[in-house]
XYZ file of C-alpha atoms in Angstrom:
414
model
C 83.834 128.120 81.783
C 81.133 126.905 84.179
C 82.327 126.129 87.699
C 80.285 124.364 90.354
C 80.926 125.047 94.078
C 82.163 121.482 94.501
C 83.751 120.178 91.357
C 85.347 122.185 88.553
C 85.978 120.421 85.339
C 88.274 122.509 83.160
C 88.645 121.271 79.631
C 91.260 122.848 77.362
C 90.880 121.604 73.824
C 93.770 122.500 71.595
C 92.670 120.474 68.609
C 92.891 121.618 65.027
C 90.828 118.759 63.723
C 87.762 119.138 65.992
C 85.880 117.258 68.662
C 86.217 113.854 66.991
C 89.820 113.598 68.223
C 88.694 114.365 71.789
C 86.294 111.418 71.813
C 88.982 109.237 70.263
C 91.288 110.257 73.111
C 88.656 109.282 75.671
C 88.278 105.889 74.057
C 92.034 105.324 74.329
C 91.957 106.440 77.977
C 89.279 103.837 78.663
C 91.705 101.114 77.536
C 94.519 102.480 79.697
C 96.284 104.393 76.907
C 97.317 108.025 77.297
C 95.228 110.840 75.867
C 96.201 112.630 72.697
C 99.072 114.921 73.631
C 97.305 117.830 71.956
C 94.335 117.621 74.371
C 94.631 118.553 78.059
C 91.926 117.528 80.535
C 91.733 118.207 84.265
C 89.346 117.797 87.171
C 89.699 119.798 90.359
C 87.825 118.986 93.554
C 87.735 122.065 95.757
C 88.614 121.843 99.432
C 85.866 120.702 101.796
C 85.444 121.723 105.458
C 84.947 118.148 106.660
C 86.365 114.866 105.408
C 84.181 112.980 102.939
C 84.142 109.359 101.824
C 82.195 107.523 99.153
C 80.891 110.689 97.528
C 79.266 110.387 94.109
C 79.855 113.405 91.855
C 77.844 113.863 88.678
C 78.442 115.811 85.493
C 76.060 116.816 82.707
C 78.961 116.734 80.213
C 78.345 114.338 77.320
C 81.033 111.661 77.470
C 82.362 109.156 74.975
C 80.792 105.735 75.131
C 83.533 104.240 77.321
C 84.730 105.305 80.822
C 87.649 107.719 81.103
C 90.406 106.915 83.622
C 91.925 109.492 85.980
C 94.545 109.745 88.706
C 95.171 112.217 91.520
C 98.514 113.441 92.852
C 98.756 110.385 95.114
C 98.364 107.912 92.265
C 94.830 106.878 93.249
C 92.685 105.870 90.299
C 89.200 107.091 89.395
C 86.730 106.316 86.636
C 84.399 108.862 85.049
C 81.557 106.499 84.157
C 78.893 107.278 81.531
C 75.452 107.363 83.121
C 73.374 106.473 80.079
C 71.786 109.935 79.932
C 74.576 111.807 78.193
C 76.363 112.602 81.447
C 78.605 110.760 83.853
C 79.526 110.161 87.462
C 82.696 109.725 89.482
C 83.005 108.141 92.948
C 85.543 109.725 95.305
C 86.664 107.154 97.907
C 88.211 109.735 100.221
C 88.848 113.458 100.510
C 90.407 114.873 103.652
C 89.239 118.118 105.237
C 90.906 121.075 103.521
C 92.332 118.899 100.734
C 92.128 119.955 97.086
C 92.149 116.982 94.733
C 93.500 117.534 91.222
C 92.886 114.758 88.744
C 94.549 114.152 85.401
C 93.937 111.436 82.808
C 95.844 108.292 83.732
C 95.510 104.639 84.556
C 92.410 103.715 86.538
C 90.931 100.542 88.001
C 90.249 97.636 85.680
C 86.746 97.830 84.151
C 85.940 94.345 85.473
C 86.631 95.563 89.016
C 84.128 98.399 88.589
C 81.183 96.353 87.320
C 78.037 96.032 89.442
C 75.855 93.061 88.543
C 72.166 92.657 89.393
C 70.784 89.211 88.622
C 67.564 87.331 89.296
C 67.769 84.177 91.401
C 64.324 82.636 91.760
C 62.179 85.132 93.683
C 65.230 87.146 94.744
C 67.717 89.606 93.304
C 71.456 89.202 93.898
C 73.761 92.227 93.648
C 77.521 91.758 93.285
C 80.397 94.195 92.840
C 83.887 93.181 91.738
C 82.658 89.592 91.926
C 81.746 89.867 95.617
C 78.185 89.545 96.834
C 76.914 92.818 98.296
C 73.235 92.252 99.003
C 70.092 90.383 98.150
C 66.501 91.510 97.776
C 63.441 89.404 98.516
C 60.807 90.106 95.872
C 57.825 87.768 96.088
C 56.319 87.179 99.530
C 57.652 84.296 101.586
C 57.054 82.776 105.019
C 59.204 80.732 107.423
C 58.075 77.148 107.811
C 55.375 76.823 110.453
C 54.832 80.581 110.845
C 51.455 82.270 111.019
C 50.385 83.166 107.423
C 49.837 86.735 108.660
C 53.639 87.166 108.519
C 53.815 86.559 104.763
C 56.086 89.307 103.436
C 58.121 90.283 100.380
C 59.785 93.443 99.104
C 62.730 93.863 101.496
C 66.545 93.785 101.482
C 68.176 90.629 102.809
C 71.006 89.645 103.145
C 73.729 92.352 103.268
C 77.442 91.502 103.460
C 80.711 93.163 104.479
C 83.683 93.017 102.068
C 84.901 89.922 103.967
C 81.545 88.240 103.387
C 80.120 88.604 106.902
C 76.286 88.946 106.912
C 75.027 91.798 109.087
C 71.205 91.552 108.976
C 68.576 88.938 109.810
C 65.058 88.152 108.584
C 62.085 86.431 110.222
C 63.697 85.999 113.685
C 61.611 83.806 115.964
C 61.020 86.553 118.558
C 59.809 89.101 115.965
C 58.860 87.251 112.789
C 57.749 90.504 111.148
C 61.322 91.874 111.280
C 62.666 91.282 107.771
C 66.178 92.547 107.101
C 65.725 96.146 105.962
C 62.100 97.098 105.408
C 59.576 99.934 105.676
C 56.179 100.122 107.392
C 54.246 102.574 109.561
C 52.979 101.423 112.941
C 50.485 103.624 114.793
C 48.348 105.256 112.113
C 44.752 106.390 111.789
C 42.819 105.906 108.572
C 39.153 106.651 107.994
C 38.639 107.209 111.719
C 40.193 104.054 113.158
C 43.565 102.408 113.868
C 45.561 100.906 111.014
C 48.892 99.162 111.732
C 51.097 98.117 108.795
C 53.988 97.006 111.031
C 52.581 94.443 113.473
C 51.221 91.928 111.000
C 49.633 89.678 113.606
C 46.939 92.348 114.103
C 45.761 91.714 110.528
C 44.972 95.408 110.006
C 47.432 96.368 107.280
C 50.368 94.978 105.370
C 53.009 96.016 102.832
C 52.951 93.882 99.699
C 55.421 93.499 96.855
C 53.714 94.212 93.534
C 56.394 94.065 90.860
C 59.987 94.644 89.850
C 60.100 97.797 87.735
C 63.713 97.513 86.582
C 67.056 95.910 87.400
C 70.211 97.370 85.877
C 73.818 96.168 85.827
C 76.579 98.468 84.674
C 79.972 100.085 84.855
C 80.431 101.663 88.263
C 76.795 101.363 89.292
C 73.897 98.942 89.425
C 70.555 98.773 91.115
C 66.874 98.065 90.922
C 63.455 99.618 91.442
C 60.489 97.853 93.004
C 56.868 98.780 93.540
C 55.228 97.976 96.884
C 51.762 98.748 98.213
C 50.657 99.425 101.791
C 47.142 98.001 101.998
C 44.210 98.145 104.408
C 42.976 94.594 105.100
C 40.865 95.254 108.203
C 37.623 93.807 106.839
C 39.154 91.013 104.804
C 39.393 93.075 101.625
C 42.583 94.667 100.315
C 42.492 98.415 99.595
C 45.584 100.346 98.553
C 46.533 103.238 100.821
C 50.159 103.943 99.846
C 52.057 103.196 96.669
C 55.713 102.755 97.590
C 58.597 102.878 95.128
C 61.997 101.614 96.251
C 65.144 102.556 94.381
C 68.279 100.683 95.493
C 71.655 101.807 94.090
C 75.121 100.292 94.533
C 78.253 102.160 93.410
C 81.472 100.228 92.802
C 84.535 100.971 94.928
C 86.833 97.960 94.483
C 89.384 98.855 97.175
C 86.996 100.296 99.760
C 86.846 98.889 103.286
C 83.057 98.833 103.148
C 80.053 97.779 101.087
C 77.277 100.334 100.731
C 73.971 100.891 99.032
C 71.509 103.763 98.848
C 67.793 103.361 99.419
C 65.374 106.001 98.109
C 61.739 105.376 99.091
C 58.843 107.416 97.753
C 55.440 106.782 99.351
C 52.365 108.250 97.628
C 48.893 108.230 99.120
C 46.801 106.713 96.316
C 43.559 106.645 98.311
C 40.895 109.319 98.838
C 41.526 109.756 102.592
C 44.528 111.065 104.568
C 46.803 108.601 106.351
C 47.547 110.068 109.772
C 50.872 108.979 111.251
C 50.501 109.252 115.005
C 53.270 109.980 117.474
C 54.877 106.663 118.392
C 58.244 105.201 119.379
C 58.893 103.330 116.117
C 57.704 103.178 112.507
C 59.052 104.059 109.073
C 62.348 102.280 108.410
C 63.267 99.043 110.183
C 66.652 97.295 110.401
C 67.140 93.916 112.106
C 70.760 93.047 112.899
C 72.369 89.636 112.720
C 70.846 86.879 114.845
C 74.039 86.399 116.870
C 73.653 89.966 118.157
C 70.382 89.192 119.901
C 70.479 89.728 123.677
C 71.390 92.767 125.751
C 75.123 92.053 125.785
C 75.593 90.891 122.210
C 74.864 93.971 120.095
C 76.743 97.237 120.391
C 75.713 100.659 119.143
C 77.497 103.905 118.295
C 75.664 107.051 117.191
C 76.890 110.137 115.364
C 76.617 111.961 118.686
C 79.070 109.541 120.312
C 76.493 107.618 122.373
C 77.284 103.937 122.997
C 74.649 103.215 125.657
C 71.750 101.786 123.666
C 69.133 102.827 126.211
C 70.420 106.403 126.256
C 70.631 106.419 122.449
C 66.938 105.585 122.127
C 64.751 108.578 121.159
C 67.753 110.821 120.457
C 68.368 112.524 117.126
C 71.319 111.348 115.083
C 72.798 111.551 111.598
C 73.979 107.942 111.632
C 74.057 104.885 113.844
C 76.348 101.840 113.798
C 75.010 98.528 115.109
C 77.287 95.521 115.326
C 78.847 92.642 117.197
C 80.447 89.269 116.623
C 79.408 86.864 113.856
C 81.138 83.496 114.131
C 84.025 85.157 115.947
C 84.405 88.072 113.501
C 83.472 91.639 114.466
C 81.306 93.424 111.915
C 78.500 95.924 111.768
C 76.011 97.910 109.748
C 75.779 101.695 109.737
C 72.525 103.427 108.850
C 72.993 106.973 107.489
C 70.002 109.301 107.291
C 69.810 111.865 104.511
C 69.742 115.506 105.712
C 66.612 116.178 103.630
C 64.573 113.480 105.370
C 61.510 114.691 107.260
C 62.563 116.385 110.518
C 66.219 115.436 110.004
C 68.286 114.621 111.914
C 65.686 112.092 112.888
C 65.326 110.393 116.266
C 65.607 106.628 116.426
C 64.234 103.592 118.160
C 67.174 101.646 119.620
C 65.953 98.446 121.246
C 67.337 97.638 124.732
C 67.912 93.919 124.081
C 67.347 93.126 120.392
C 69.558 94.085 117.425
C 66.892 96.409 116.107
C 67.124 99.985 114.837
C 64.513 102.314 113.373
C 64.742 105.919 112.222
C 61.384 107.173 113.518
C 60.395 110.770 112.745
C 57.018 110.095 114.405
C 58.800 110.235 117.767
C 58.784 114.020 117.306
C 55.057 114.208 116.689
C 52.242 113.281 114.342
C 51.973 114.170 110.662
C 49.846 113.024 107.747
C 50.151 112.010 104.105
C 47.164 113.513 102.318
C 45.571 111.993 99.188
C 47.870 112.512 96.229
C 50.738 113.705 98.414
C 54.028 111.918 99.012
C 56.576 111.182 101.712
C 60.209 110.545 100.793
C 62.831 108.666 102.838
C 66.501 108.307 101.871
C 69.205 106.283 103.575
C 72.659 104.886 102.921
C 73.564 101.540 104.480
C 77.196 100.590 105.073
C 78.492 97.122 105.999
C 81.932 97.232 107.618
C 84.309 94.621 108.983
C 85.879 95.232 112.391
C 85.260 97.852 115.035
C 83.359 101.045 114.217
C 85.425 104.064 113.195
C 83.558 107.263 114.083
C 85.770 109.424 111.841
C 85.130 107.178 108.848
C 81.391 107.084 109.540
C 81.321 110.875 109.820
C 83.121 111.090 106.465
C 80.756 108.586 104.865
C 77.766 110.566 106.072
C 79.292 113.823 104.767
C 79.908 112.202 101.394
C 76.352 110.904 101.257
C 74.805 114.176 102.424
C 76.586 116.111 99.664
C 75.698 113.734 96.810
C 72.427 114.972 95.403
C 73.242 118.634 96.001
C 76.081 118.592 93.463
C 75.981 118.730 89.670
C 79.271 118.483 87.852
C 79.586 120.471 84.609
C 82.375 120.887 82.129
C 83.875 124.116 80.863
C 85.646 124.813 77.621
């Protein structure tokens, strides 16, 4: 038996007729039927020191072609989804500190409630889960009517909704037209001996351009897409690639969760023959523009993982997560930005604007660094849209669940 530190899958197969009956049992479990009485399956989630929420656990065990349903001692349902690579994954909505979760085959959520759909709508992608819209992605470049053509931009996430359908981000606001939902760009950089700014598009020095959609996948329990962007040097009117940027956006289905979430994994590769020097500066990297009704000093509220609610004091402090929110048409909602613990110089400091609903994880606040030719820089974040007031305990648990994700590999034992 192989046991991981986090998830132990113990499989006792008392079958005289071989593995074919096991797979038949899984197929019946996927339709809500009980497993063959001669086969006993169990999953045990070891106790954790801190509460976790929304954790994705993965196994290398080859599963049958349909999801297997599970229940814990409290009657909560789970689905062990196939991942298309011979393994599977299971999303744990909640695990309290010190709690051991023991799962047995049982009745799980309806398959239709666990489906994540990614569809093309013109120049955009639309992602839905359980029939509810989660987010959109702008692919091809677009421009608000009457705006300076320098602000032409594509390749960003917008909009993003709470489970009650409240939008929590904005794009192309009149005061900062280059703020586009959730996007990436570096600000104060040096390239080939002179300044190159990819953020402030009005300077006409650099820009980030959408190149193509690599893939878009709908599926049981998970959906997402991958795009290719390029950060280009346009200082002399030409367009020369400096960074190749791959975005991977993933949405995992949790039909009864009080939040919508997606993961963003960005890999930037220097495809030029000169280093890109990222200079110390107050913002640059990831940008998030909150809803338009939060604009103004008294309209947006902030809460950091360190408990800071004063936006001016929160600026330039290091944090694991930050919630930004306010009222949208009379409803309180917000967006939480969770930084992965393996991000550069994590926990990273952030730019928190004193009057605008703007947030930016900015490692360059801690000092300069460079991306050399052929080298890469990786950024990972989880974004959570929540209705109502912020809950620090829930946000701590969501961050803990996210931070543990990629470190865990679930294996089966026999």
